[in-house]
Short mmCIF file of C-alpha atoms and ligand atoms in Angstrom, two decimals:
data_model
loop_
_atom_site.label_atom_id
_atom_site.label_comp_id
_atom_site.label_asym_id
_atom_site.label_seq_id
_atom_site.Cartn_x
_atom_site.Cartn_y
_atom_site.Cartn_z
CA UNK J 1 -128.12 -70.04 77.02
CA UNK J 2 -126.50 -72.51 79.77
CA UNK J 3 -125.85 -71.69 83.30
CA UNK J 4 -122.63 -72.71 84.66
CA UNK J 5 -122.06 -72.43 88.40
CA UNK J 6 -118.46 -72.97 89.97
CA UNK J 7 -118.20 -73.47 93.45
CA UNK J 8 -115.05 -72.18 96.33
CA UNK J 9 -112.97 -75.01 95.41
CA UNK J 10 -113.36 -74.57 91.50
CA UNK J 11 -111.94 -70.91 91.79
CA UNK J 12 -109.82 -71.56 95.07
CA UNK J 13 -106.34 -71.02 93.43
CA UNK J 14 -104.94 -69.20 90.07
CA UNK J 15 -104.75 -72.74 88.42
CA UNK J 16 -108.18 -73.67 89.13
CA UNK J 17 -109.43 -70.47 87.87
CA UNK J 18 -107.65 -70.96 84.49
CA UNK J 19 -108.77 -74.44 84.22
CA UNK J 20 -112.58 -72.89 84.85
CA UNK J 21 -112.12 -70.89 82.10
CA UNK J 22 -110.70 -73.67 79.87
CA UNK J 23 -114.25 -75.45 80.64
CA UNK J 24 -116.30 -72.46 80.21
CA UNK J 25 -114.84 -71.82 76.39
CA UNK J 26 -115.49 -75.95 75.88
CA UNK J 27 -118.97 -75.41 76.53
CA UNK J 28 -120.97 -74.08 73.04
CA UNK J 29 -122.71 -71.37 72.70
CA UNK J 30 -123.93 -68.52 75.43
CA UNK J 31 -123.67 -68.83 78.73
CA UNK J 32 -123.80 -67.28 82.34
CA UNK J 33 -120.96 -68.00 84.66
CA UNK J 34 -122.08 -67.71 88.44
CA UNK J 35 -118.84 -68.15 90.81
CA UNK J 36 -118.57 -68.77 94.54
CA UNK J 37 -115.69 -66.76 96.49
CA UNK J 38 -112.21 -68.18 96.49
CA UNK J 39 -112.59 -71.44 99.27
CA UNK J 40 -111.98 -70.03 102.36
CA UNK J 41 -112.55 -66.38 101.63
CA UNK J 42 -116.23 -66.37 103.01
CA UNK J 43 -115.35 -67.86 106.54
CA UNK J 44 -112.47 -65.31 106.73
CA UNK J 45 -115.09 -62.58 105.92
CA UNK J 46 -117.20 -63.92 108.29
CA UNK J 47 -114.33 -63.87 110.44
CA UNK J 48 -113.36 -60.23 109.96
CA UNK J 49 -116.88 -58.96 110.38
CA UNK J 50 -116.90 -60.97 113.98
CA UNK J 51 -114.04 -59.14 114.94
CA UNK J 52 -115.19 -55.82 114.00
CA UNK J 53 -118.80 -56.17 115.69
CA UNK J 54 -117.01 -57.49 118.79
CA UNK J 55 -114.82 -54.36 118.67
CA UNK J 56 -111.61 -56.52 118.10
CA UNK J 57 -109.92 -53.61 115.49
CA UNK J 58 -106.39 -54.97 115.62
CA UNK J 59 -107.66 -58.62 114.82
CA UNK J 60 -109.79 -57.36 112.11
CA UNK J 61 -107.10 -55.18 110.42
CA UNK J 62 -104.63 -58.23 110.34
CA UNK J 63 -106.78 -60.36 109.03
CA UNK J 64 -107.59 -57.80 106.37
CA UNK J 65 -103.84 -57.33 105.71
CA UNK J 66 -103.32 -60.97 105.29
CA UNK J 67 -106.25 -61.58 102.95
CA UNK J 68 -104.93 -58.37 100.72
CA UNK J 69 -101.53 -60.44 100.78
CA UNK J 70 -103.35 -63.73 99.32
CA UNK J 71 -105.22 -61.84 96.78
CA UNK J 72 -102.27 -60.07 95.43
CA UNK J 73 -100.44 -63.37 94.91
CA UNK J 74 -103.28 -64.63 93.44
CA UNK J 75 -103.00 -61.66 90.86
CA UNK J 76 -99.76 -61.93 90.11
CA UNK J 77 -100.01 -65.76 89.47
CA UNK J 78 -103.15 -65.48 87.55
CA UNK J 79 -102.68 -62.03 85.34
CA UNK J 80 -99.80 -61.35 83.15
CA UNK J 81 -100.88 -57.87 81.85
CA UNK J 82 -99.38 -54.80 83.66
CA UNK J 83 -102.50 -52.82 83.04
CA UNK J 84 -104.77 -55.74 84.27
CA UNK J 85 -102.53 -56.43 87.51
CA UNK J 86 -102.57 -52.54 88.33
CA UNK J 87 -106.70 -52.69 87.83
CA UNK J 88 -107.06 -56.07 89.81
CA UNK J 89 -104.92 -54.36 92.69
CA UNK J 90 -106.77 -51.52 92.72
CA UNK J 91 -109.94 -53.25 92.89
CA UNK J 92 -108.76 -55.41 95.59
CA UNK J 93 -107.52 -52.28 97.88
CA UNK J 94 -110.91 -50.67 96.97
CA UNK J 95 -112.91 -53.69 98.19
CA UNK J 96 -110.58 -54.12 101.41
CA UNK J 97 -110.83 -50.42 102.29
CA UNK J 98 -114.96 -50.74 102.23
CA UNK J 99 -114.35 -53.56 104.60
CA UNK J 100 -112.05 -51.80 106.90
CA UNK J 101 -114.56 -48.77 106.68
CA UNK J 102 -116.71 -50.75 108.89
CA UNK J 103 -114.89 -50.58 111.93
CA UNK J 104 -116.52 -48.56 114.25
CA UNK J 105 -119.76 -47.37 112.28
CA UNK J 106 -123.17 -47.41 113.83
CA UNK J 107 -125.48 -49.80 111.52
CA UNK J 108 -126.62 -53.06 112.86
CA UNK J 109 -124.19 -55.65 113.01
CA UNK J 110 -126.42 -58.26 110.63
CA UNK J 111 -125.57 -55.57 108.22
CA UNK J 112 -122.11 -54.93 108.68
CA UNK J 113 -121.65 -59.01 108.33
CA UNK J 114 -123.90 -58.65 104.71
CA UNK J 115 -121.58 -56.32 103.25
CA UNK J 116 -118.77 -57.88 104.40
CA UNK J 117 -118.99 -61.51 103.27
CA UNK J 118 -120.34 -60.06 99.90
CA UNK J 119 -116.95 -59.08 98.82
CA UNK J 120 -115.52 -62.74 98.28
CA UNK J 121 -117.88 -63.16 95.27
CA UNK J 122 -117.11 -59.78 93.86
CA UNK J 123 -113.20 -60.46 94.15
CA UNK J 124 -113.66 -63.90 92.68
CA UNK J 125 -115.69 -62.54 89.90
CA UNK J 126 -113.78 -59.62 88.82
CA UNK J 127 -110.30 -61.74 88.65
CA UNK J 128 -112.16 -64.22 86.81
CA UNK J 129 -113.39 -61.20 84.18
CA UNK J 130 -109.58 -60.12 84.02
CA UNK J 131 -108.42 -63.39 83.34
CA UNK J 132 -111.06 -64.45 80.03
CA UNK J 133 -110.23 -60.81 78.95
CA UNK J 134 -106.56 -61.92 78.76
CA UNK J 135 -107.22 -64.83 77.11
CA UNK J 136 -109.47 -62.69 74.60
CA UNK J 137 -112.85 -64.06 75.30
CA UNK J 138 -115.66 -62.63 74.64
CA UNK J 139 -117.50 -61.85 78.15
CA UNK J 140 -118.90 -59.18 80.48
CA UNK J 141 -118.89 -59.21 83.96
CA UNK J 142 -122.41 -58.65 85.51
CA UNK J 143 -123.55 -57.47 89.09
CA UNK J 144 -125.74 -59.62 90.44
CA UNK J 145 -126.96 -56.44 92.70
CA UNK J 146 -128.43 -55.51 89.43
CA UNK J 147 -130.96 -58.47 89.51
CA UNK J 148 -131.07 -60.78 91.71
CA UNK J 149 -133.24 -59.51 94.76
CA UNK J 150 -135.12 -61.14 97.94
CA UNK J 151 -138.39 -59.65 99.27
CA UNK J 152 -139.58 -58.81 103.23
CA UNK J 153 -139.55 -62.89 103.80
CA UNK J 154 -136.05 -63.46 102.22
CA UNK J 155 -137.48 -65.12 99.03
CA UNK J 156 -136.21 -64.70 95.80
CA UNK J 157 -138.58 -62.19 93.96
CA UNK J 158 -138.80 -63.93 90.41
CA UNK J 159 -140.35 -61.52 88.16
CA UNK J 160 -137.24 -59.11 88.92
CA UNK J 161 -134.93 -61.54 88.26
CA UNK J 162 -136.40 -62.71 85.09
CA UNK J 163 -136.98 -59.08 83.98
CA UNK J 164 -133.87 -57.23 84.79
CA UNK J 165 -131.65 -60.40 84.07
CA UNK J 166 -133.70 -60.87 80.90
CA UNK J 167 -132.93 -57.01 79.47
CA UNK J 168 -129.18 -57.75 80.73
CA UNK J 169 -128.83 -60.44 78.57
CA UNK J 170 -130.77 -59.31 75.28
CA UNK J 171 -128.38 -55.84 75.84
CA UNK J 172 -125.55 -57.85 75.05
CA UNK J 173 -126.48 -60.03 72.20
CA UNK J 174 -123.19 -60.70 71.01
CA UNK J 175 -121.30 -61.67 74.22
CA UNK J 176 -120.40 -65.03 74.60
CA UNK J 177 -119.92 -65.20 78.21
CA UNK J 178 -122.09 -63.47 81.21
CA UNK J 179 -119.74 -63.56 84.52
CA UNK J 180 -121.94 -62.50 87.51
CA UNK J 181 -121.62 -63.47 91.66
CA UNK J 182 -123.68 -66.38 93.31
CA UNK J 183 -124.57 -65.92 96.49
CA UNK J 184 -125.28 -62.16 96.84
CA UNK J 185 -128.30 -59.80 96.53
CA UNK J 186 -130.16 -56.99 97.44
CA UNK J 187 -132.98 -56.88 100.35
CA UNK J 188 -136.38 -55.55 99.54
CA UNK J 189 -134.76 -52.34 101.10
CA UNK J 190 -132.15 -52.20 98.48
CA UNK J 191 -129.51 -53.10 100.91
CA UNK J 192 -126.55 -55.92 100.20
CA UNK J 193 -128.09 -59.33 101.50
CA UNK J 194 -127.35 -63.11 100.64
CA UNK J 195 -129.17 -66.17 100.03
CA UNK J 196 -127.18 -67.91 103.02
CA UNK J 197 -124.47 -70.28 102.79
CA UNK J 198 -123.82 -72.13 100.12
CA UNK J 199 -126.22 -69.88 97.93
CA UNK J 200 -124.31 -69.80 94.79
CA UNK J 201 -125.77 -73.20 93.57
CA UNK J 202 -129.19 -71.39 94.33
CA UNK J 203 -128.00 -68.07 92.57
CA UNK J 204 -127.52 -70.45 89.71
CA UNK J 205 -130.80 -72.06 89.59
CA UNK J 206 -132.70 -69.39 89.73
CA UNK J 207 -130.82 -67.60 86.98
CA UNK J 208 -131.58 -70.77 85.03
CA UNK J 209 -135.21 -70.86 85.71
CA UNK J 210 -135.81 -67.01 85.24
CA UNK J 211 -134.29 -67.24 81.66
CA UNK J 212 -135.44 -70.77 80.95
CA UNK J 213 -131.79 -72.01 80.22
CA UNK J 214 -131.05 -75.07 78.11
CA UNK J 215 -129.27 -76.37 81.45
CA UNK J 216 -127.81 -75.50 84.80
CA UNK J 217 -124.57 -76.65 85.71
CA UNK J 218 -122.99 -76.88 88.68
CA UNK J 219 -119.43 -77.80 88.95
CA UNK J 220 -117.82 -78.25 92.02
CA UNK J 221 -115.02 -80.80 93.65
CA UNK J 222 -117.01 -84.05 93.05
CA UNK J 223 -118.11 -86.24 90.69
CA UNK J 224 -122.03 -85.59 91.24
CA UNK J 225 -124.62 -86.62 94.04
CA UNK J 226 -123.47 -89.61 95.51
CA UNK J 227 -125.78 -92.43 97.53
CA UNK J 228 -124.47 -91.10 100.94
CA UNK J 229 -122.33 -88.36 102.36
CA UNK J 230 -118.71 -88.75 101.33
CA UNK J 231 -117.61 -86.96 104.30
CA UNK J 232 -118.68 -89.48 106.81
CA UNK J 233 -119.04 -92.72 104.74
CA UNK J 234 -116.62 -94.74 102.64
CA UNK J 235 -117.08 -96.24 99.26
CA UNK J 236 -119.89 -94.21 98.17
CA UNK J 237 -120.57 -94.22 94.70
CA UNK J 238 -121.79 -91.10 91.95
CA UNK J 239 -125.67 -91.78 90.72
CA UNK J 240 -125.87 -90.80 87.24
CA UNK J 241 -129.38 -89.54 87.15
CA UNK J 242 -131.82 -88.38 89.78
CA UNK J 243 -135.46 -86.86 89.37
CA UNK J 244 -135.95 -83.65 90.50
CA UNK J 245 -138.03 -84.34 93.44
CA UNK J 246 -135.43 -86.92 95.06
CA UNK J 247 -132.51 -84.26 94.22
CA UNK J 248 -134.91 -81.61 96.22
CA UNK J 249 -135.23 -83.96 98.92
CA UNK J 250 -131.09 -84.50 99.47
CA UNK J 251 -130.50 -81.11 99.24
CA UNK J 252 -133.05 -80.13 101.45
CA UNK J 253 -132.01 -82.61 103.89
CA UNK J 254 -128.19 -81.74 103.84
CA UNK J 255 -126.67 -83.25 100.74
CA UNK J 256 -124.13 -80.38 100.89
CA UNK J 257 -123.19 -80.47 97.54
CA UNK J 258 -126.30 -78.80 96.87
CA UNK J 259 -127.60 -75.61 98.72
CA UNK J 260 -131.23 -76.91 100.09
CA UNK J 261 -133.57 -74.56 98.29
CA UNK J 262 -131.53 -74.87 94.94
CA UNK J 263 -133.27 -77.50 93.04
CA UNK J 264 -136.68 -75.72 93.44
CA UNK J 265 -136.32 -73.19 90.98
CA UNK J 266 -135.13 -75.77 88.48
CA UNK J 267 -137.63 -78.09 88.98
CA UNK J 268 -140.43 -75.41 88.61
CA UNK J 269 -139.22 -74.38 85.28
CA UNK J 270 -138.00 -77.99 83.98
CA UNK J 271 -134.32 -76.82 83.64
CA UNK J 272 -132.06 -79.58 83.95
CA UNK J 273 -129.14 -79.31 86.51
CA UNK J 274 -126.03 -81.35 85.89
CA UNK J 275 -123.64 -81.52 88.57
CA UNK J 276 -119.89 -82.26 87.59
CA UNK J 277 -116.49 -82.07 88.81
CA UNK J 278 -114.18 -79.10 87.94
CA UNK J 279 -111.12 -81.68 88.57
CA UNK J 280 -112.35 -84.48 86.67
CA UNK J 281 -114.35 -82.90 83.74
CA UNK J 282 -114.43 -86.24 81.92
CA UNK J 283 -116.22 -88.09 84.76
CA UNK J 284 -120.15 -88.06 83.99
CA UNK J 285 -121.55 -86.68 86.97
CA UNK J 286 -125.12 -86.56 87.86
CA UNK J 287 -128.01 -85.18 85.72
CA UNK J 288 -131.14 -84.00 87.70
CA UNK J 289 -134.31 -84.06 85.54
CA UNK J 290 -137.45 -84.79 85.14
CA UNK J 291 -137.27 -88.74 84.94
CA UNK J 292 -138.08 -92.19 86.32
CA UNK J 293 -136.36 -93.52 88.51
CA UNK J 294 -135.69 -97.19 90.15
CA UNK J 295 -137.82 -98.23 93.07
CA UNK J 296 -136.19 -98.08 96.11
CA UNK J 297 -133.79 -96.00 98.49
CA UNK J 298 -131.23 -94.20 95.97
CA UNK J 299 -129.42 -91.73 98.13
CA UNK J 300 -129.06 -91.24 102.22
CA UNK J 301 -128.36 -87.70 103.35
CA UNK J 302 -128.30 -86.12 107.02
CA UNK J 303 -129.21 -82.52 108.37
CA UNK J 304 -127.91 -81.31 111.50
CA UNK J 305 -128.70 -78.49 113.87
CA UNK J 306 -132.41 -79.87 114.44
CA UNK J 307 -134.69 -79.29 117.29
CA UNK J 308 -137.29 -81.32 118.04
CA UNK J 309 -140.45 -80.03 120.31
CA UNK J 310 -143.23 -82.02 121.41
CA UNK J 311 -146.56 -80.20 122.58
CA UNK J 312 -148.52 -82.64 124.56
CA UNK J 313 -151.93 -81.79 124.75
CA UNK J 314 -154.05 -80.48 127.95
CA UNK J 315 -156.91 -82.74 126.93
CA UNK J 316 -156.57 -86.29 127.23
CA UNK J 317 -157.85 -86.62 123.38
CA UNK J 318 -156.72 -84.54 120.60
CA UNK J 319 -159.55 -81.81 119.66
CA UNK J 320 -160.03 -80.26 116.21
CA UNK J 321 -158.31 -77.01 116.04
CA UNK J 322 -155.23 -78.39 118.18
CA UNK J 323 -152.68 -78.63 115.03
CA UNK J 324 -154.16 -75.48 113.74
CA UNK J 325 -153.24 -73.73 117.14
CA UNK J 326 -149.64 -75.38 117.21
CA UNK J 327 -148.81 -74.36 113.36
CA UNK J 328 -149.99 -70.88 113.76
CA UNK J 329 -147.50 -70.24 116.58
CA UNK J 330 -144.84 -71.31 114.17
CA UNK J 331 -146.48 -69.33 111.44
CA UNK J 332 -146.41 -66.05 113.43
CA UNK J 333 -142.55 -66.60 114.14
CA UNK J 334 -141.97 -67.07 110.29
CA UNK J 335 -140.61 -70.20 111.39
CA UNK J 336 -140.46 -73.46 108.96
CA UNK J 337 -141.26 -77.04 110.32
CA UNK J 338 -139.36 -79.59 108.41
CA UNK J 339 -141.22 -82.94 110.03
CA UNK J 340 -144.41 -83.59 111.76
CA UNK J 341 -145.44 -86.69 113.66
CA UNK J 342 -148.30 -87.09 115.82
CA UNK J 343 -149.70 -89.24 118.43
CA UNK J 344 -153.62 -89.13 119.99
CA UNK J 345 -152.62 -86.74 122.53
CA UNK J 346 -149.02 -85.26 121.63
CA UNK J 347 -147.04 -83.49 118.15
CA UNK J 348 -143.89 -83.36 117.69
CA UNK J 349 -142.42 -81.02 115.07
CA UNK J 350 -138.61 -80.06 114.08
CA UNK J 351 -137.48 -76.77 113.26
CA UNK J 352 -134.06 -75.89 112.11
CA UNK J 353 -134.21 -71.79 112.70
CA UNK J 354 -134.12 -71.39 116.53
CA UNK J 355 -134.24 -67.53 116.00
CA UNK J 356 -137.56 -67.64 117.62
CA UNK J 357 -137.35 -70.61 120.19
CA UNK J 358 -138.07 -69.11 123.18
CA UNK J 359 -141.27 -67.08 121.53
CA UNK J 360 -142.37 -70.03 120.50
CA UNK J 361 -142.28 -72.57 123.23
CA UNK J 362 -143.97 -69.62 125.71
CA UNK J 363 -147.08 -69.55 123.12
CA UNK J 364 -147.32 -73.07 122.67
CA UNK J 365 -147.13 -73.65 126.44
CA UNK J 366 -150.97 -72.10 126.25
CA UNK J 367 -151.60 -75.16 124.20
CA UNK J 368 -150.20 -77.96 125.93
CA UNK J 369 -147.14 -79.15 127.66
CA UNK J 370 -143.80 -78.32 125.76
CA UNK J 371 -140.32 -80.55 125.62
CA UNK J 372 -137.63 -79.62 123.65
CA UNK J 373 -134.79 -81.53 122.37
CA UNK J 374 -131.63 -80.16 120.85
CA UNK J 375 -128.30 -81.29 118.83
CA UNK J 376 -130.76 -83.42 116.58
CA UNK J 377 -130.17 -84.77 112.95
CA UNK J 378 -132.48 -85.51 110.51
CA UNK J 379 -131.34 -88.47 108.62
CA UNK J 380 -133.11 -88.65 105.11
CA UNK J 381 -133.45 -91.78 102.95
CA UNK J 382 -134.77 -90.62 99.33
CA UNK J 383 -136.13 -92.48 96.40
CA UNK J 384 -139.44 -93.65 95.05
CA UNK J 385 -141.17 -95.67 97.56
CA UNK J 386 -144.36 -95.83 95.45
CA UNK J 387 -144.10 -99.30 94.13
CA UNK J 388 -142.51 -100.68 97.31
CA UNK J 389 -145.15 -101.81 99.55
CA UNK J 390 -143.96 -104.10 101.71
CA UNK J 391 -140.34 -104.65 102.88
CA UNK J 392 -139.47 -101.04 103.12
CA UNK J 393 -138.89 -100.78 106.38
CA UNK J 394 -137.00 -103.78 107.06
CA UNK J 395 -133.57 -103.11 106.25
CA UNK J 396 -134.17 -99.45 107.26
CA UNK J 397 -134.95 -100.43 110.81
CA UNK J 398 -132.62 -103.43 110.94
CA UNK J 399 -129.88 -101.39 110.25
CA UNK J 400 -130.44 -98.84 112.86
CA UNK J 401 -131.20 -101.37 115.75
CA UNK J 402 -128.54 -99.98 118.08
CA UNK J 403 -129.36 -96.42 117.43
CA UNK J 404 -132.14 -94.48 119.57
CA UNK J 405 -134.69 -93.21 117.05
CA UNK J 406 -136.70 -89.88 118.02
CA UNK J 407 -139.46 -89.63 115.28
CA UNK J 408 -140.15 -91.14 112.38
CA UNK J 409 -141.55 -89.91 109.04
CA UNK J 410 -143.14 -91.47 105.92
CA UNK J 411 -146.01 -91.19 103.55
CA UNK J 412 -145.65 -87.28 103.17
CA UNK J 413 -144.28 -87.67 99.87
CA UNK J 414 -143.57 -91.22 97.85
CA UNK J 415 -140.03 -90.00 97.99
CA UNK J 416 -138.51 -89.97 101.29
CA UNK J 417 -138.41 -91.68 104.79
CA UNK J 418 -136.49 -89.39 107.52
CA UNK J 419 -135.67 -90.52 110.93
CA UNK J 420 -134.76 -88.20 113.44
CA UNK J 421 -131.57 -88.83 115.74
CA UNK J 422 -129.16 -87.40 118.01
CA UNK J 423 -126.41 -85.65 115.95
CA UNK J 424 -123.92 -87.83 118.17
CA UNK J 425 -125.26 -91.27 116.35
CA UNK J 426 -125.43 -89.53 112.85
CA UNK J 427 -122.16 -91.07 111.40
CA UNK J 428 -122.94 -94.21 113.03
CA UNK J 429 -126.37 -94.30 111.52
CA UNK J 430 -125.30 -93.46 108.12
CA UNK J 431 -122.54 -96.09 107.79
CA UNK J 432 -124.96 -98.71 109.46
CA UNK J 433 -127.67 -97.79 106.62
CA UNK J 434 -125.28 -97.87 104.15
CA UNK J 435 -124.43 -101.41 104.94
CA UNK J 436 -127.66 -102.43 105.35
CA UNK J 437 -129.68 -100.91 102.62
CA UNK J 438 -128.07 -100.76 99.27
P1 ADP E 501 -118.98 -75.98 96.36
O1 ADP E 501 -117.95 -74.97 97.15
O2 ADP E 501 -118.07 -76.10 95.02
O3 ADP E 501 -120.21 -75.48 96.39
P2 ADP E 501 -119.42 -78.02 98.59
O4 ADP E 501 -118.44 -78.15 99.59
O5 ADP E 501 -120.59 -76.96 98.95
O6 ADP E 501 -119.13 -77.37 97.13
O7 ADP E 501 -119.99 -79.21 98.04
C1 ADP E 501 -119.30 -80.19 97.72
C2 ADP E 501 -119.13 -81.12 98.70
O8 ADP E 501 -120.44 -82.01 99.26
C3 ADP E 501 -118.65 -82.38 98.36
O9 ADP E 501 -116.96 -81.95 98.47
C4 ADP E 501 -118.99 -83.49 99.43
O10 ADP E 501 -118.16 -83.58 100.59
C5 ADP E 501 -120.04 -82.89 100.10
N1 ADP E 501 -121.31 -83.55 99.84
C6 ADP E 501 -121.95 -83.76 100.93
N2 ADP E 501 -123.03 -84.80 100.87
C7 ADP E 501 -122.94 -85.10 99.32
C8 ADP E 501 -123.63 -86.09 98.69
N3 ADP E 501 -124.51 -87.06 98.65
N4 ADP E 501 -122.97 -86.13 96.95
C9 ADP E 501 -121.85 -85.85 96.55
N5 ADP E 501 -121.15 -84.60 97.50
C10 ADP E 501 -121.82 -84.68 99.12
N1 LIG E 502 -119.26 -68.26 98.99
C1 LIG E 502 -120.45 -68.48 99.96
C2 LIG E 502 -120.14 -69.32 100.82
O1 LIG E 502 -119.50 -69.97 101.03
C3 LIG E 502 -121.79 -68.99 98.77
C4 LIG E 502 -121.05 -70.38 97.89
O2 LIG E 502 -120.10 -70.99 97.82
O3 LIG E 502 -122.18 -70.96 97.56
O4 LIG E 502 -121.26 -70.28 101.60
MG1 MG E 503 -121.50 -75.52 97.87
#
């Protein structure tokens, strides 16, 4: 079994959906197709839920009507048989009625949002499945709610995914294509939940690892992982091969082509991940696997929304137990730390989830004096630096001679050098590093 995931742009129009069906049918053997919502849908659904949560009923209803119109047009163009068209229109009405029912109901706003944004993937997978039926493909639609689950710490429950999805596959032996939703899942209390923005990549990796797939393919709108962020830097190029470690660092530190956690299940199960371009299927793309990689910097990524917290010890020299005390505060508030740097008297850490920032600061102030900087980015240079003992830092720091650096991290692993800078300087830093490092 191969797992093929198609992102929002790949299923963004009736013609793209048809192209996806072609690609899928050209891949031999059994496959699981994981789909995102059509591009723009998740954003619009967030907007609707925002209107509903803030009691803007009219705006919510207008946007719902607009989306229904858009989806009816998709059905007109995608499907040809009247019975399929009617069933698809009935499904669209049903899903948007479900969304409308949230107006004025008494449940937490976070749950309203989760219920509403989940509908995008339900719509795209149903439409794709109708199309497969029309072209005579051997396919079945599987609800992600039947196997994709997260626990009370929002971590995927691998055992449940393995067992439940394995049973589904076993029960459909002769079927060639299993279509399911990316992104959505059930929470530990059985409520509708999701794997965070861009989470369909993570769904594909979790499924691929659970069933020990032959390969996980991530089909998107670019020909694989580039050496730098193409949204900010010109003349970037696609990398043919990446190790799991390099890809994991790049995804975690902002390479948007992959959800931050999405490499981890595949790496653990040693299932290769192939990144491919739906709009240029012949381009080789990038293969992520266990492999030897050339030494030196291979790619650069940047992650925004970073907050740095500096804790200065009340005592002059760092006493033992100082770091433990700091980390315990973050553990208590389930806030993960991305980067750590230390000096004799102070420690700086970065976080990206500021939900409990105030509580964290209050408790840290019992340990030392606390400074907080916001609107920062982590720039990550990924590669294998194990052999490169000298000369590594010169091109990096020369490139950044005009950019103030807040933190530097190297040596945690052999696979990255990370720097924290102000987000306003990010583009300049990425371009300068591109010119200086490659
Ligand atoms: P999808 O909807 O298919 O999941 P995304 O928009 O999430 O697609 O991811 C693909 C986009 O990631 C590309 O269009 C590109 O702009 C962006 N991107 C950022 N960094 C990189 C990188 N290093 N390599 C390739 N694409 C990148
Ligand atoms: N549709 C979701 C999003 O836009 C998940 C995904 O595309 O991977 O974030
Ligand atoms: Mg994505």
